[in-house]
Coordinates of C-alpha atoms in Angstrom, one line a residue:
L294 CA 77.9 45.8 60.3
H295 CA 76.1 47.6 62.7
R296 CA 78.3 45.8 64.9
V297 CA 81.4 46.9 63.2
D298 CA 80.5 50.0 63.1
R299 CA 80.4 50.6 66.4
R300 CA 82.6 48.5 67.3
Q301 CA 85.3 50.7 65.0
R302 CA 84.1 53.7 66.6
Q303 CA 84.4 52.2 70.4
M304 CA 88.1 52.1 69.4
C305 CA 89.0 55.2 67.2
I306 CA 87.6 56.8 70.9
R307 CA 90.0 55.2 72.7
D308 CA 92.7 55.4 70.3
R309 CA 92.2 59.2 70.2
Y310 CA 92.4 59.6 74.5
Q311 CA 95.4 57.1 74.5
R312 CA 97.4 60.1 72.2
R313 CA 95.6 62.6 73.9
V314 CA 96.9 60.9 77.4
R315 CA 100.0 60.3 75.8
G316 CA 100.0 63.7 74.9
L317 CA 99.9 65.4 78.6
F318 CA 102.7 63.4 79.8
A319 CA 105.3 64.4 76.5
M320 CA 104.0 67.8 77.3
S321 CA 104.7 67.7 81.1
T322 CA 108.6 66.3 80.6
S323 CA 109.1 71.1 79.8
Y324 CA 105.8 72.7 80.5
D325 CA 105.5 74.7 83.7
W326 CA 102.0 73.1 85.5
S327 CA 103.0 75.8 88.5
S328 CA 102.4 78.7 86.1
Q329 CA 99.2 80.3 87.6
D330 CA 99.7 79.6 91.2
L331 CA 100.8 82.4 93.5
G332 CA 101.3 81.5 96.6
N333 CA 100.2 83.7 99.3
I334 CA 100.7 87.4 97.7
L335 CA 97.9 88.0 95.4
H336 CA 98.8 91.6 94.5
F337 CA 101.8 93.9 94.2
E338 CA 99.9 97.3 94.9
H339 CA 102.7 100.3 94.4
I340 CA 106.3 101.6 94.6
N341 CA 106.3 104.4 96.9
I342 CA 109.5 106.6 96.0
N343 CA 110.5 110.3 97.4
V344 CA 110.4 113.3 94.6
P345 CA 112.2 116.7 95.5
N346 CA 109.1 118.4 93.3
Q347 CA 106.0 117.9 92.4
G348 CA 106.0 119.6 88.9
T349 CA 108.9 118.6 87.8
A350 CA 107.6 114.8 88.2
A351 CA 104.1 115.6 87.1
I352 CA 105.6 116.2 83.5
F353 CA 107.8 113.0 83.9
Y354 CA 104.7 111.1 84.7
F355 CA 102.1 112.6 83.4
E356 CA 103.1 114.2 80.2
G357 CA 106.9 111.9 79.5
L358 CA 105.0 108.3 80.3
G359 CA 101.1 109.1 79.7
L360 CA 100.4 107.9 83.3
T361 CA 97.4 109.5 85.4
R362 CA 97.5 110.8 88.5
D363 CA 94.6 110.1 90.6
P364 CA 91.9 112.0 90.9
F365 CA 90.0 110.7 94.1
E366 CA 93.3 109.8 96.7
K367 CA 96.4 112.2 97.9
V368 CA 94.7 115.3 95.7
G369 CA 97.2 118.4 97.0
T370 CA 100.8 119.2 97.0
T371 CA 102.7 116.9 99.7
Y372 CA 101.8 113.8 97.6
T373 CA 100.8 112.4 94.6
W374 CA 99.8 108.9 93.4
T375 CA 100.1 107.8 89.5
N376 CA 98.0 105.6 88.0
V377 CA 99.1 102.6 85.9
G378 CA 97.2 100.0 85.1
N379 CA 95.6 98.4 88.5
Q380 CA 98.6 99.5 90.0
Q381 CA 100.7 103.4 90.9
I382 CA 103.7 104.3 91.5
H383 CA 103.2 107.1 94.7
L384 CA 105.4 110.1 94.8
T385 CA 106.1 111.5 98.1
I386 CA 107.3 115.6 98.5
A387 CA 110.3 115.4 100.5
T388 CA 114.2 117.6 100.1
T389 CA 116.1 114.6 98.5
A390 CA 115.3 112.1 95.7
E391 CA 114.8 108.1 96.1
V392 CA 116.6 106.0 93.8
I393 CA 115.7 102.7 93.1
A394 CA 118.5 100.7 92.9
G395 CA 117.9 98.7 89.6
H396 CA 115.1 99.0 87.5
I397 CA 110.7 99.5 87.1
G398 CA 109.5 97.8 84.1
L399 CA 106.0 99.3 83.3
V400 CA 103.8 97.7 79.9
V401 CA 102.0 99.9 77.5
P402 CA 99.2 99.7 75.2
E403 CA 101.5 101.8 72.3
I404 CA 105.1 102.3 72.6
D405 CA 105.1 104.4 69.5
V406 CA 102.4 106.9 71.3
I407 CA 104.7 106.7 74.1
K408 CA 108.3 107.5 72.0
L409 CA 106.7 110.9 71.2
K410 CA 105.4 112.1 74.5
L411 CA 109.1 111.5 75.9
K412 CA 109.9 113.9 72.8
T413 CA 108.1 116.4 73.8
V414 CA 109.5 117.0 78.0
E415 CA 112.9 116.7 76.8
T416 CA 113.0 120.1 76.6
K417 CA 111.0 120.9 80.3
L418 CA 113.0 117.7 81.5
K419 CA 117.4 119.3 79.8
D420 CA 118.4 120.3 83.4
T421 CA 117.6 117.1 84.7
Q422 CA 118.9 113.4 84.3
F423 CA 115.6 112.7 82.3
K424 CA 116.9 111.1 78.6
W425 CA 116.0 108.3 77.1
C426 CA 116.8 105.4 74.4
E427 CA 115.3 102.5 72.4
A428 CA 117.1 98.7 73.4
N429 CA 116.7 95.2 73.0
T430 CA 115.6 93.2 76.5
A431 CA 118.8 90.0 76.9
H432 CA 116.5 86.9 77.3
D433 CA 116.5 85.9 80.8
D434 CA 114.9 89.6 82.1
I435 CA 111.6 88.4 81.3
E436 CA 110.3 85.5 83.4
Y437 CA 107.5 84.5 80.8
L438 CA 109.2 85.0 77.3
P439 CA 108.5 82.2 74.9
P440 CA 111.9 80.1 74.7
G441 CA 113.5 81.2 71.2
Q442 CA 111.9 84.4 71.1
A443 CA 114.0 87.6 69.3
P444 CA 114.4 90.1 72.1
L445 CA 112.0 92.2 72.4
K446 CA 112.0 96.3 72.0
F447 CA 111.1 98.5 74.7
L448 CA 112.8 102.1 76.1
S449 CA 114.2 103.1 78.1
V450 CA 114.5 106.0 80.5
T451 CA 115.8 107.5 83.1
G452 CA 113.2 110.1 85.3
P453 CA 114.8 113.4 86.3
W454 CA 116.0 111.9 89.4
G455 CA 117.8 108.9 88.0
N456 CA 115.3 106.7 88.7
Q457 CA 115.6 103.9 86.1
F458 CA 112.5 102.3 83.5
R459 CA 112.2 100.0 81.0
I460 CA 109.0 100.1 78.5
Y461 CA 107.5 97.2 76.9
E462 CA 104.8 97.4 74.4
N463 CA 101.9 95.2 75.4
K464 CA 101.4 93.4 71.8
T465 CA 104.3 91.6 73.4
L466 CA 105.0 91.5 77.1
K467 CA 101.5 90.1 77.6
M468 CA 100.1 92.3 80.8
I469 CA 95.8 92.6 82.5
G470 CA 94.2 95.6 80.8
D471 CA 97.4 96.8 77.8
L472 CA 99.0 98.9 81.0
G473 CA 100.9 98.4 84.3
I474 CA 103.9 97.1 86.2
P475 CA 105.2 93.2 85.4
Y476 CA 108.1 94.1 87.6
L477 CA 110.2 95.4 89.9
E478 CA 113.8 94.3 89.6
V479 CA 116.4 95.2 92.8
L480 CA 120.3 95.2 92.9
C481 CA 122.0 92.6 95.4
P482 CA 125.4 91.6 96.5
V483 CA 126.4 89.0 95.7
G484 CA 125.4 85.7 97.7
T485 CA 122.4 87.4 98.5
A486 CA 119.8 86.3 96.1
S487 CA 119.0 82.7 96.8
K488 CA 119.0 83.8 100.7
I489 CA 116.0 86.7 100.2
V490 CA 114.0 84.0 98.0
Q491 CA 114.5 81.8 101.3
F492 CA 113.2 85.2 103.0
Y493 CA 110.0 85.1 100.9
K494 CA 109.2 81.5 101.3
K495 CA 110.0 81.2 104.5
Y496 CA 108.2 84.4 106.2
F497 CA 105.7 85.5 103.1
G498 CA 104.8 81.7 101.7
A499 CA 105.6 83.4 98.6
I500 CA 106.3 81.5 95.2
G501 CA 110.2 81.6 94.5
T502 CA 112.6 80.8 92.1
L503 CA 116.5 80.6 91.3
E504 CA 118.0 81.1 87.7
K505 CA 121.1 81.7 86.4
Q506 CA 123.9 79.5 89.3
G507 CA 121.0 80.8 92.2
S508 CA 122.6 84.8 91.3
V509 CA 119.0 86.0 90.0
G510 CA 116.1 85.1 92.0
R511 CA 112.7 86.2 90.7
I512 CA 109.5 86.6 93.3
R513 CA 105.7 86.2 92.2
V514 CA 103.7 88.5 93.9
G515 CA 100.4 88.7 90.7
P516 CA 99.4 87.5 88.4
W517 CA 102.2 88.9 85.5
Q518 CA 104.2 90.3 88.5
Q519 CA 106.8 89.7 90.2
I520 CA 109.9 91.1 92.1
I521 CA 113.5 90.6 90.8
Y522 CA 116.8 90.6 92.7
R523 CA 119.6 90.0 90.6
E524 CA 122.7 90.2 92.0
T525 CA 125.5 92.5 91.1
S526 CA 129.6 93.0 92.4
E527 CA 129.3 96.6 91.6
T528 CA 128.8 98.9 95.0
I529 CA 124.8 99.0 95.5
A530 CA 123.6 102.8 96.4
A531 CA 122.8 102.6 100.3
Y532 CA 118.6 102.1 100.6
T533 CA 117.3 104.6 101.4
G534 CA 113.4 103.2 101.8
W535 CA 111.0 103.8 99.5
H536 CA 108.9 101.2 99.7
V537 CA 106.7 98.2 97.7
A538 CA 102.8 97.7 98.8
I539 CA 101.8 93.6 98.7
Y540 CA 98.5 91.8 99.2
V541 CA 99.3 88.4 100.8
T542 CA 95.6 85.9 101.7
D543 CA 96.9 84.2 105.5
F544 CA 97.1 88.2 106.8
S545 CA 97.5 87.3 110.6
S546 CA 99.9 84.0 110.7
I547 CA 101.9 86.1 108.1
Y548 CA 101.8 89.1 110.7
N549 CA 102.7 86.7 113.7
K550 CA 105.5 85.1 112.0
F551 CA 107.5 88.6 111.5
L552 CA 106.2 90.0 115.1
S553 CA 108.0 86.9 116.1
E554 CA 111.5 87.8 115.3
N555 CA 111.1 90.9 115.9
L556 CA 110.9 92.4 112.1
I557 CA 107.7 94.3 112.5
F558 CA 108.8 97.7 110.6
H559 CA 107.8 101.5 112.2
Q560 CA 107.8 104.0 109.4
T561 CA 108.2 107.6 111.5
R562 CA 106.4 109.7 109.0
F563 CA 103.2 106.8 108.8
P564 CA 101.1 107.4 111.2
D565 CA 100.8 103.0 112.1
R566 CA 101.6 101.0 114.8
Y567 CA 101.3 96.8 114.9
T568 CA 102.8 96.5 118.5
N569 CA 100.1 93.4 118.5
L570 CA 97.8 91.8 116.3
E571 CA 94.9 93.5 116.9
E572 CA 97.0 96.5 115.7
A573 CA 97.1 95.7 112.0
L574 CA 93.9 93.4 111.9
S575 CA 92.6 97.7 112.8
W576 CA 95.5 98.6 110.1
R577 CA 94.3 96.0 108.5
Q578 CA 98.5 96.7 107.1
F579 CA 101.4 96.6 108.6
R580 CA 105.2 97.2 107.7
T581 CA 108.5 95.5 107.8
C582 CA 111.4 96.1 106.1
D583 CA 114.7 93.7 107.0
F584 CA 115.5 90.3 105.1
V585 CA 116.9 88.6 107.8
D586 CA 119.0 84.5 107.4
D587 CA 120.6 83.0 110.9
G588 CA 119.8 86.2 112.8
K589 CA 121.4 88.3 110.5
V590 CA 120.2 91.4 108.2
I591 CA 121.1 90.2 105.1
F592 CA 119.1 92.8 103.2
Q593 CA 116.2 95.9 103.3
L594 CA 113.7 97.0 101.5
H595 CA 110.3 97.5 103.1
H596 CA 107.3 96.5 102.3
E597 CA 104.0 98.1 103.5
V598 CA 101.6 94.7 104.1
R599 CA 97.8 95.1 103.6
S600 CA 95.4 92.6 103.8
L601 CA 92.6 91.9 101.5
Y602 CA 90.1 93.5 103.9
H603 CA 92.7 96.6 103.1
P604 CA 90.1 99.4 101.7
S605 CA 92.4 100.1 98.8
Y606 CA 92.3 96.7 97.6
R607 CA 91.6 96.4 93.7
R608 CA 90.5 99.9 94.0
P609 CA 88.7 100.6 90.4
L610 CA 91.4 103.7 89.1
V611 CA 91.9 106.2 86.3
N612 CA 93.6 105.4 83.4
R613 CA 93.5 107.8 80.9
M614 CA 94.9 104.9 78.0
G615 CA 94.6 101.2 78.2
N616 CA 92.2 99.2 78.5
T617 CA 92.3 98.7 83.0
G618 CA 90.2 100.1 86.0
I619 CA 88.4 102.8 84.8
F620 CA 89.3 103.9 81.9
C621 CA 88.9 107.8 80.4
C622 CA 90.6 107.3 76.7
Q623 CA 87.4 108.2 75.2

């Protein structure tokens, strides 16, 4: 009897193992096993845009959106660094505002709190382009929206100078720390999305995918972070020079690729220069702007490309909501 019981237990263990293996192979046909791969870009840190008035910007970003001014960096009147969880929006004071052709996605802990904040600044911003409303997102707007899930509610917000934001609640669109910038969507001309994805793969070693018959390209730029390029047949406003900052692992190799094809970009308003690898390593970053295909410029977006040795990498940021960085809402 003991031998029979032992044999039965062995058979049960074997059957359970075989069922588990069959289940894994069944899952492999539908589950994306590479969904947590990142490639060479590890972190999408900030977006930098020009604004003409610091006071108006403070009303919108700090009172209206509930974000937090960085108390440690750029605390004067020329720059304002706005903390968004582990990321930032850098606001540079300039004569003319920069408007992104596309929109910025934000995740917040509680969307109802943001609605109340936006109502309180309506009068203060009445002479600007500021407006907001509640809306629903289509399924293809967010890469990781589960199939069959109802469209997500979000707040569609237009800033004082025309920049567009979509604000989601962390309960439905996940973000580490309940607060952050999960994506930036940029409009691009018809026929360029696939070439842009190939550019990221070739020069950055990034992971990129195409959707909607190649008209939408998604670049993974960190955990739950992406830059989306969406083609449009409408006229796109001329690019004004706003930029994004990303962190990469294989820094020297990436720099050499851009240098070899004369794609290093020197922005006149910033002091950093990178005519060779030694200078780039000294600054722990370099800049590039032109996206090329077969030697021709097909798109422009200024990228501040940083190594993981940059002093700002994963620097703890102060936030008044969420639970990431130096969480001050006590």
